[in-house]
């Protein structure tokens, strides 16, 4: 009996030691406050920011959304953390990206971190594919066709945007003389804030009629018909009956007997025309720039501005800050490389494309930067056409499987 | 430490050079060891009061284990060749007991370990890769125990154990690892009365391991992880200028034990031992960075009871080990000419607790001195592991209960004898669960713990048998031994067999 008691006592001693254990490690609290003091007063502020704190040793990250500009992270392992703050706001067709970060935050005890955010303005809508150069319909020099021009605009963001009120315009008419020897100047205060245009076509709508979801695109055609018909562009052209909008005012019969039909695509409005009005919208097949913008103030189709050093047409000024996206092209590369040879100011776009010829049936399409988990493509947008676009031998509508807006019921 | 080797070796082999009083068969050796009150304790001093019969031993053994029923980091197949020498001697009043072993080990199918010579359950900080590989290991294992009377009732003792190990992983990312381990236990034994003995011993252990990972194919960096415990890892790689470099493990353990023995109508020996210490894990001596530290507390208790002229033996053992995993938060101070990692916080992040207990009984029939006709016995054992990673919360727990029965018989064949032993056992898993609570669900360390919990959660049965043929000639006993064992999972899959062939000489 004594022997058994002795053995049990030994075991009990061992069990008693098991209770003399160290408490677990302490945890820490990180409070993050978003500092918006450096943001412009007129900017749309996000309702909430996504805050991510990452332990730099273990790379374990925790995410939370702010409430009233603050986010708290409790029960974290003490350590060194990096803090990132992000938010995206889409407004008036623009995407505003807010971001800020703080590295090497010492969180070995509770920590309070203020992260200053800055904002960058990006366009949710970008030109995805443009076809401007026309095609050949025969062997003769004049066997050319140019009515199949189209502009595909893509929602590159993660939020739905509305196409209502979007405007398209081109710059070649009011930029310079035909040989680019004279760059036109306009009589307006702070002319560096503006672009000067002849014609503006606008998508109608009350602001909510034409939603474009992420991954969807809208196709604006000069004329939304099947241009592969033998009487039109033939096989070298493209079928645009699925376009969403067409830049015509209605059915028109041209002087040469060609009937510009009014198709199921929604007719755009020509809200600005400073010179001779054409029944449809013809864009230069050789050298031009197309601009997508959302006017911040109503466009007035009168009281135009005249150039002070030449030019045959008056111009309407549009704010550069209203520009969502723009693409420019020259026929020949060397022309675009000359001083003054490009239509767009560098802050809107620093590059250009060139096809080397006209009526070659080729299109420009934006490169895919990456594909989201849901399969939608995100296109490259570095504000440099040279880098962002590539040349295709044939135009394709909604290349890479871009989505069709739900209100387009006529696209097969 | 290298100078210590020849000194210790000569002490170990002094038993061989000393004139043995007589040779012993393996059965007699077994009785000598199992009925010794002190051979399995820390108290070398007590040998003065309970001396062992003099013996000498040299031998060689080859063994092979193979099978998938094993912990995840154990080799799928292992071949070892061991040369051993042991003996004791009395030089004046000084009693010496020593042994030496050289082991050459060839492992194949090793996984989840890049840099550790011998992974243990309570060392969470190492490099892990998922390229199954061969390992080649060598060990030089030397121990000497000395006992010297100070007075007629007081003796002093010293127990020194030195191990040198070297290992090399044979596939990228490969490591060369060197281990040196020295364990010193001074002791005192006091026998105030004929029947009672009291003892005390102290322990100092120093263990040092250096492992250098590298790639034979330097063009391809090898992905690895630096483990933190229970599946939590930091991604890393071996190769290039910025890949992982050498790891250093430095361990200090301190402790002591109390002993009591009674010898009268029956014999009783009790031992209570406590150890505590820490292991520091460091990366790259040129810019030392802490990879973690473990702090260990261990309590051992054992009792041995012999009665009926020592024909009956009852032994109880128990131990409890608690290890804490400590991670350090460090920042690099990149001041010119004084770059260093500065520790700004330490966090206790994980616990590794184990408890084991066993009770064993055997009876020797026809016991005559050190020889008996046959024996039988049984053993029950209990083990529990309870590990936790605190943030994010992960756990690894298992409990097992097992029982084993064994019997042995000696057969005389002219001048030789055959000693046969067989045993069967059954282990039951009472519970087993691994939960990973982190976000790195693709961590390769998770696979390690999943395989381990499958092993520890499986019921299994095992059989063992051995036969040793002994021939005694002119006070020298030649022994040829054959062992075999087979363990099979009863719930789940896998089995493992072992076999060994040995030849030794007792003199």
Short mmCIF file of C-alpha atoms in Angstrom, two decimals, chain B residues 115-116 123-128 175-178 208-213 224-228 234 236 238 244-250 280-285 289-292:
data_model
loop_
_atom_site.label_atom_id
_atom_site.label_comp_id
_atom_site.label_asym_id
_atom_site.label_seq_id
_atom_site.Cartn_x
_atom_site.Cartn_y
_atom_site.Cartn_z
CA UNK B 115 17.93 21.01 -41.61
CA UNK B 116 17.44 19.14 -38.34
CA UNK B 123 11.10 22.14 -31.55
CA UNK B 124 8.86 24.12 -33.90
CA UNK B 125 11.56 26.29 -35.53
CA UNK B 126 13.24 24.62 -38.46
CA UNK B 127 13.30 24.60 -42.25
CA UNK B 128 10.77 22.42 -44.00
CA UNK B 175 21.74 20.35 -45.39
CA UNK B 176 24.85 19.28 -43.58
CA UNK B 177 24.19 19.28 -39.90
CA UNK B 178 26.59 18.84 -37.00
CA UNK B 208 24.73 22.56 -30.10
CA UNK B 209 23.58 21.95 -33.65
CA UNK B 210 24.65 23.74 -36.79
CA UNK B 211 22.88 23.07 -40.06
CA UNK B 212 23.83 24.62 -43.40
CA UNK B 213 21.27 24.34 -46.21
CA UNK B 224 11.03 26.07 -48.35
CA UNK B 225 9.21 27.39 -45.32
CA UNK B 226 10.46 28.44 -41.91
CA UNK B 227 8.12 26.75 -39.49
CA UNK B 228 6.58 28.43 -36.45
CA UNK B 234 6.90 31.93 -43.16
CA UNK B 236 11.30 31.25 -47.77
CA UNK B 238 17.22 28.06 -50.19
CA UNK B 244 18.32 30.80 -46.13
CA UNK B 245 21.76 30.26 -44.65
CA UNK B 246 22.93 28.30 -41.60
CA UNK B 247 20.70 27.62 -38.62
CA UNK B 248 22.11 27.29 -35.12
CA UNK B 249 20.39 25.48 -32.25
CA UNK B 250 21.92 26.08 -28.82
CA UNK B 280 17.84 29.34 -28.96
CA UNK B 281 17.43 29.12 -32.71
CA UNK B 282 19.48 31.56 -34.74
CA UNK B 283 19.95 32.20 -38.43
CA UNK B 284 23.19 33.29 -40.01
CA UNK B 285 26.01 34.23 -37.65
CA UNK B 289 18.58 36.78 -36.62
CA UNK B 290 16.47 34.97 -34.06
CA UNK B 291 14.21 32.30 -35.46
CA UNK B 292 12.70 31.48 -32.09
#
